[in-house]
Short mmCIF file of C-alpha atoms in Angstrom, two decimals:
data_model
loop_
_atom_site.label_atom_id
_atom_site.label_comp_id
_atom_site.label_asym_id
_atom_site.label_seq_id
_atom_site.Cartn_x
_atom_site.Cartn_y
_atom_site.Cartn_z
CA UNK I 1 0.00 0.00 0.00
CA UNK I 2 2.86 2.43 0.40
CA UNK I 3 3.13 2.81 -3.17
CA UNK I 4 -0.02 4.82 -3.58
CA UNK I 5 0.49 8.71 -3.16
CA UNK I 6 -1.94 9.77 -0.43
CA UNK I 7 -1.64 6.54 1.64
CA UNK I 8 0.38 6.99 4.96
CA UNK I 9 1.00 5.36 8.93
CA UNK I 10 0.57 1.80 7.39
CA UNK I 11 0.26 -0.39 10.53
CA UNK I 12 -1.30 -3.94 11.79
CA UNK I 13 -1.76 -5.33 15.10
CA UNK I 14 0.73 -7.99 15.03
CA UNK I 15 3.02 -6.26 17.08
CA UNK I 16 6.08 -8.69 18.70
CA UNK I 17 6.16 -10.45 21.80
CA UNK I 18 8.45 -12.56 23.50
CA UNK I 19 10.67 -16.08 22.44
CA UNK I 20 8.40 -18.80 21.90
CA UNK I 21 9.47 -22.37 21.13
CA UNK I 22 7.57 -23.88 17.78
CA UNK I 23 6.96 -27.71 17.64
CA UNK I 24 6.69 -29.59 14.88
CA UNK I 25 6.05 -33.34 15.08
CA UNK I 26 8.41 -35.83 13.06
CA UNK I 27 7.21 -38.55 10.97
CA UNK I 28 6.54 -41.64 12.45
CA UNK I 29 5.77 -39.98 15.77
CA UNK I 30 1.91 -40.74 15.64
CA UNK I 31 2.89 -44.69 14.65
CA UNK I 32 4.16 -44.24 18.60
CA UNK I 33 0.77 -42.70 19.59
CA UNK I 34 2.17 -39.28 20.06
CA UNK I 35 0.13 -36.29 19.67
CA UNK I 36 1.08 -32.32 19.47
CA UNK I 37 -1.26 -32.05 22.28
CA UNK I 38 0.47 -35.21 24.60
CA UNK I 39 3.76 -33.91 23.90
CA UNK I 40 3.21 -30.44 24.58
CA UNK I 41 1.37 -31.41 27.76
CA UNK I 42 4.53 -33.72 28.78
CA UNK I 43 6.83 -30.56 28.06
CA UNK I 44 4.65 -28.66 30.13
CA UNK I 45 4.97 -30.92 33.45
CA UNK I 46 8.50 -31.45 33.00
CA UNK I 47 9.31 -27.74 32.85
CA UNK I 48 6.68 -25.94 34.45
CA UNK I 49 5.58 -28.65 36.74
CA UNK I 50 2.58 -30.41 37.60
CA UNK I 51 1.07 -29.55 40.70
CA UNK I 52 0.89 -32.63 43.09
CA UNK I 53 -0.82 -31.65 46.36
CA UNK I 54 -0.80 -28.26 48.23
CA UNK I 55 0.17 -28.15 51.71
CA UNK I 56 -1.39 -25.48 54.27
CA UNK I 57 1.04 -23.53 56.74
CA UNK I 58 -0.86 -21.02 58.73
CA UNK I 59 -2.89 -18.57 56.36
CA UNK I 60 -0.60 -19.74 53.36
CA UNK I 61 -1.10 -22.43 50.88
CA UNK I 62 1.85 -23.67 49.60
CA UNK I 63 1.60 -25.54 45.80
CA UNK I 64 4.25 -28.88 45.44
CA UNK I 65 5.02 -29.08 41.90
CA UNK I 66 6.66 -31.87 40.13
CA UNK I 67 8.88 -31.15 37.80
CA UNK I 68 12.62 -31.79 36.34
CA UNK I 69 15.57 -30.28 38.70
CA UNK I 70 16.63 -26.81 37.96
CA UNK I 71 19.97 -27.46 36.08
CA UNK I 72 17.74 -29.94 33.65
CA UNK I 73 15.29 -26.98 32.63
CA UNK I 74 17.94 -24.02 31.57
CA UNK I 75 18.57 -24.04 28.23
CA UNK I 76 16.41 -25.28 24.76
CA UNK I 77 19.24 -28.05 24.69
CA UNK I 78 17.51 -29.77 28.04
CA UNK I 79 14.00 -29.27 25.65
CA UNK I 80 15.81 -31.76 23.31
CA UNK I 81 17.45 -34.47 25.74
CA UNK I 82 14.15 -34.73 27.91
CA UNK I 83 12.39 -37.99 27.67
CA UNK I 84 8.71 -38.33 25.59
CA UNK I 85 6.71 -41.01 26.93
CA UNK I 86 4.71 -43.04 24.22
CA UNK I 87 1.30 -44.37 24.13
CA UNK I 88 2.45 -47.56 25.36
CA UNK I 89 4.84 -46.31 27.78
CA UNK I 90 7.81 -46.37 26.24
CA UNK I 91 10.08 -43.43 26.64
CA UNK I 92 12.10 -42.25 23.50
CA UNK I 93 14.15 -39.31 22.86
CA UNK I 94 12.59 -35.89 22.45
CA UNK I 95 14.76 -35.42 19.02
CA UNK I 96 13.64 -38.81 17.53
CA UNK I 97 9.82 -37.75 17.40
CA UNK I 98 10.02 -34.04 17.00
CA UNK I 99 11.58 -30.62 16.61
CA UNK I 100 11.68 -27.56 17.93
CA UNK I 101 12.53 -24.04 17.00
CA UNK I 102 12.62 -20.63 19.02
CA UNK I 103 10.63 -18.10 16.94
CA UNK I 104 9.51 -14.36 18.21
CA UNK I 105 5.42 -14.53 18.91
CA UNK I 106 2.75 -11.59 18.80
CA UNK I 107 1.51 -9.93 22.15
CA UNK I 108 -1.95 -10.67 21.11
CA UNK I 109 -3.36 -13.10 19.28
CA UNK I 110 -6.74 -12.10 17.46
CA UNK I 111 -9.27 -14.95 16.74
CA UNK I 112 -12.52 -15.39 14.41
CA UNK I 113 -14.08 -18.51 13.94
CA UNK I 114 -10.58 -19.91 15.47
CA UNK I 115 -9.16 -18.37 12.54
CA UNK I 116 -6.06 -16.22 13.80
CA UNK I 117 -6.44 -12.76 12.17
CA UNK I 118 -4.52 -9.64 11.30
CA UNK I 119 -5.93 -6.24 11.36
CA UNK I 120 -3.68 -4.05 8.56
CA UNK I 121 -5.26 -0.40 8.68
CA UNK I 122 -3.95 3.04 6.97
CA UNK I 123 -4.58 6.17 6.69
CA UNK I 124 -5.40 7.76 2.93
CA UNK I 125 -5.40 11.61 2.23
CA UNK I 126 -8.79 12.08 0.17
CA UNK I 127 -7.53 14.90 -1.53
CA UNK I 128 -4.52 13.13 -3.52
CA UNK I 129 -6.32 9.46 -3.14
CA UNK I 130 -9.50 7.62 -2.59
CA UNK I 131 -9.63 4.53 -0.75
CA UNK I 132 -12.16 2.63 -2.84
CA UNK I 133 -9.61 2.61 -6.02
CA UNK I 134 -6.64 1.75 -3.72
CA UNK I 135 -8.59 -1.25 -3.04
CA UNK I 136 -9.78 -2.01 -6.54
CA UNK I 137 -6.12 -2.02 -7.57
CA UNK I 138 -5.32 -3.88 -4.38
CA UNK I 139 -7.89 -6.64 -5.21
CA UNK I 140 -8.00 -6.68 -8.81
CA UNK I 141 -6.97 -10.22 -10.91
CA UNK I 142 -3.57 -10.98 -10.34
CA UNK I 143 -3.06 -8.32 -7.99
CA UNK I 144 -0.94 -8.18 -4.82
CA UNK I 145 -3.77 -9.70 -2.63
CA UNK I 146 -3.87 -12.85 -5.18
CA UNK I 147 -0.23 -12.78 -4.67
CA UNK I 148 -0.81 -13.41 -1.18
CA UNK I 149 -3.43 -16.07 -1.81
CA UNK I 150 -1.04 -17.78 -4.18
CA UNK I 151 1.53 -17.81 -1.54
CA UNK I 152 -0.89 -18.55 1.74
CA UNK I 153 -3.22 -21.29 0.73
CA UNK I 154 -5.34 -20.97 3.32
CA UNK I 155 -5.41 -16.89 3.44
CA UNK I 156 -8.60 -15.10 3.30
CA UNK I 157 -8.61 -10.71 2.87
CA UNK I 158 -11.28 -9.36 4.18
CA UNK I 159 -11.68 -5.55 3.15
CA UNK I 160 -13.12 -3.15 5.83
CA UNK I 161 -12.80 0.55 6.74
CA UNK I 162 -14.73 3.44 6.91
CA UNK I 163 -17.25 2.44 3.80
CA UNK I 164 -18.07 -0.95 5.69
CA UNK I 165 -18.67 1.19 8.97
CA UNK I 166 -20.80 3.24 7.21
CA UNK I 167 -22.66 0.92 5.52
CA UNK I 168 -23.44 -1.13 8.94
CA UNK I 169 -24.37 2.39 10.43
CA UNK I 170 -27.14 2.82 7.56
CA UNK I 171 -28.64 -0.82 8.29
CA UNK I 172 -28.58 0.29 12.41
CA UNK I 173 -30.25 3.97 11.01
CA UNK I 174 -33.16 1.70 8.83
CA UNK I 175 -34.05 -0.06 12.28
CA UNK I 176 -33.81 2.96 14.96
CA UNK I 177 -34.92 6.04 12.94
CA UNK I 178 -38.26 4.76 12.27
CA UNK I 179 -38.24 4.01 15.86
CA UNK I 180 -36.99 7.34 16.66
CA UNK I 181 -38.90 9.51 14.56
CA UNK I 182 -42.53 7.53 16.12
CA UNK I 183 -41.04 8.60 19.44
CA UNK I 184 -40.83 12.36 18.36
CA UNK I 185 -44.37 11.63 17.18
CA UNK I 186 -45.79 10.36 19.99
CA UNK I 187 -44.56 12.95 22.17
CA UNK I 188 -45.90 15.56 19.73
CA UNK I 189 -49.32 14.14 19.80
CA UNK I 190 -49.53 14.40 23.04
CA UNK I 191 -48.07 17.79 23.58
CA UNK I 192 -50.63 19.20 20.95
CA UNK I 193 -53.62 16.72 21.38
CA UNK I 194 -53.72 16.01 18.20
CA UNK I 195 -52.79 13.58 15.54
CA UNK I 196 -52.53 16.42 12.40
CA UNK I 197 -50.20 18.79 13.80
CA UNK I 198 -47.61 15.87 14.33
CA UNK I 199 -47.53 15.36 11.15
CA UNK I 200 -47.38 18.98 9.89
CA UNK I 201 -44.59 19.65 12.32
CA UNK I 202 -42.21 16.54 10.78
CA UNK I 203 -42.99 17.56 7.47
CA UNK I 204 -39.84 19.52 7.39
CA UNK I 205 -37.68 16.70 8.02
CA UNK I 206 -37.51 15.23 4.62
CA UNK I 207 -36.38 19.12 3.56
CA UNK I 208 -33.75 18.96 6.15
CA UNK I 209 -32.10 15.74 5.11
CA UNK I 210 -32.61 17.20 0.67
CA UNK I 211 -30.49 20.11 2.50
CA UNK I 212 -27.94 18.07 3.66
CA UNK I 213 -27.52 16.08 0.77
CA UNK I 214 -26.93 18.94 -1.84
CA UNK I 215 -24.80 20.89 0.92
CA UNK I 216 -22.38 17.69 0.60
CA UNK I 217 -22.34 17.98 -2.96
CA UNK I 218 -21.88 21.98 -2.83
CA UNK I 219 -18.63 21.69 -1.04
CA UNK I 220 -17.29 18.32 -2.62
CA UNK I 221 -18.03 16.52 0.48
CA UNK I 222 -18.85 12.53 0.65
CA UNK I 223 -21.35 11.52 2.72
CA UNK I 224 -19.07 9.69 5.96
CA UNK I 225 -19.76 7.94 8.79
CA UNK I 226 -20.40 11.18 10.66
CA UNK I 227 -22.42 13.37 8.22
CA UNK I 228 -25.19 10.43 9.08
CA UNK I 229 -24.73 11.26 12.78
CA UNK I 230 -25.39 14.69 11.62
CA UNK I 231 -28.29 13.86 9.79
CA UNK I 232 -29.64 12.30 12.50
CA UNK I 233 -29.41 15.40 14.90
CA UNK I 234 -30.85 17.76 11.92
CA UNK I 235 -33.67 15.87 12.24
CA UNK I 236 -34.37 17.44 15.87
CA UNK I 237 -32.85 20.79 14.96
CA UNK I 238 -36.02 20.59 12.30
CA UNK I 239 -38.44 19.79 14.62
CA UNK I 240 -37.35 22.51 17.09
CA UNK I 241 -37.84 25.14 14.37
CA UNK I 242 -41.21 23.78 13.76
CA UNK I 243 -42.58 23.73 16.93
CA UNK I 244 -41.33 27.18 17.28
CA UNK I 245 -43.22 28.12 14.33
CA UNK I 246 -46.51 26.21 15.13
CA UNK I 247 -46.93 27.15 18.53
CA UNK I 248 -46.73 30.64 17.08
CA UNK I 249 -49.62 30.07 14.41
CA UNK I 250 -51.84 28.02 16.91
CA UNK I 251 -52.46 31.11 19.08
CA UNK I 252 -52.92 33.03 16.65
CA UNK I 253 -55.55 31.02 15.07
CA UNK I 254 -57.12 31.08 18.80
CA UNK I 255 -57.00 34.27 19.05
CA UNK I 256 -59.47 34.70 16.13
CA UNK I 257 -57.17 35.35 13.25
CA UNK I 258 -57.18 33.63 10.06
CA UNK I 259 -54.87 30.59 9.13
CA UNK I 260 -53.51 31.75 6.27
CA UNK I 261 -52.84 35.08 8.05
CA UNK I 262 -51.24 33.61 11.24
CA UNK I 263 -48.91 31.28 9.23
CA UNK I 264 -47.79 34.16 7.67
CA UNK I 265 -47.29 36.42 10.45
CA UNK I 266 -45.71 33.62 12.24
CA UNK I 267 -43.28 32.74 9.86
CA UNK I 268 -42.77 36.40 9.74
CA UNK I 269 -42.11 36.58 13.77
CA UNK I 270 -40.22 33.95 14.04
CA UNK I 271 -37.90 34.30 11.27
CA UNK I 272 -35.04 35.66 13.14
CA UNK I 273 -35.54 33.18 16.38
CA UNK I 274 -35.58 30.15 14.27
CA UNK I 275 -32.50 30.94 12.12
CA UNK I 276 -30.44 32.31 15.35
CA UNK I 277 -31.66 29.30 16.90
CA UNK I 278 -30.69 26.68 14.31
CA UNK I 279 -27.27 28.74 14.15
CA UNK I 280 -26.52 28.19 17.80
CA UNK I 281 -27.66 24.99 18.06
CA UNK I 282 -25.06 23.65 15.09
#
């Protein structure tokens, strides 16, 4: 990815741990009815100890572990010479039925469907790139992801980032803005007593979100992850307005005027509140 102008701070989690010894099992070691498992639980009681009965002295507990003498467990040379017990309790050499190598590990090891996984992440400039090309090229035929297929058998990519965010947010928005917007209703309709005013009031809404579209495209925007979160809170910023406005024309149609006159000299009134309003507000 560094090739691509715009891309920068490349980084994945697999950051380095400590030593860690790798086992790999020789052939002809399961003829002797020796498992990766066996043998790594037999390395694990010779070295580490297995605990064989704890003793109480006063408030402490004390832990008697069985395990090879300290001069036997220094060095990956002892790891070799130890003794493997077989199946049918035979004990062969650790060297005859397997290897091991000392290899660096990761601090963290990240699991999905016991699948051990990789987060790779970067940052891209969307004024000299745009991420969806990047990975187009990334993921085309013969590309450098097939490359890595080719090479890991058993590799799967799966491409994420900010579109995939959004794209979950949208399908959280279709359940809970329905929800949210019958809320605002309900507590409308019973504000007002009525079930026409409700309606009038979030009738300006739809306006607000045709606002925010075209503002996007006015300025050259895309439409992120947290434009929708602003969407979302336009939607109440509209509704304040509108209740501002309404409550205005309602007493003025009590007090005897006409509708058609008190919309206008509400909208007329209110003018300056509800843009000073909406201007503090964002």
């Amino acid at each position: 990815m560094a090739k691509f102008k715009g891309v920068s701070d490349i980084r994945d989690d697999a950051l380095p741990g400590k030593m860690e010894m790798k086992i790999r099992l020789k052939m002809g070691a399961e003829n002797l009815g020796i498992q990766l498992k066996t043998l790594a639980w037999q390395l694990r009681d010779a070295f580490y100890g297995n605990e064989s009965l704890k003793i109480q002295r006063g408030r402490d507990e004390i832990k008697v572990m069985v395990r090879y003498p300290e001069w036997q467990r220094r060095s990956l040379g002892d790891v070799e010479n130890m003794r493997v017990r077989t199946a049918t309790g035979a004990e062969v050499p650790f060297a005859e039925v397997a290897e091991v190598e000392m290899k660096r590990g990761y601090t963290t090891l990240r699991r999905v469907g016991r699948n051990n996984v990789i987060n790779v992440s970067a940052d891209v400039d969307e004024a000299t790139a745009n991420a969806e090309q990047i990975l187009k090229e990334l993921d085309r035929e013969d590309g450098f992801f097939d490359e890595l297929r080719g090479q890991f058998g058993k590799l799967e990519i799966d491409l994420r980032g900010q579109r995939h965010q959004m794209f979950e947010s949208l399908n959280a928005l279709k359940i809970w803005y329905p929800i949210a917007l019958l809320g605002i209703y309900t507590i409308l309709a019973a504000l007002f007593r009525s079930y026409i005013q409700p309606v009038i009031i979030m009738v300006a809404i739809p306006f607000g979100l045709v606002g925010a579209i075209v503002g996007h495209w006015i300025v050259g925007f895309e439409i992120t992850l947290l434009s929708l979160f602003g969407i979302v809170a336009l939607a109440g910023i509209v509704v304040n307005d509108s209740l501002v406005l309404i409550d205005l024309v309602n007493r003025r149609v009590r007090a005897g005027g006409g509708v058609y006159q008190s919309v206008e000299e509400g909208a007329r009134i209110r003018f300056r509140p509800i843009i000073l309003t909406t201007l503090t507000t964002v």
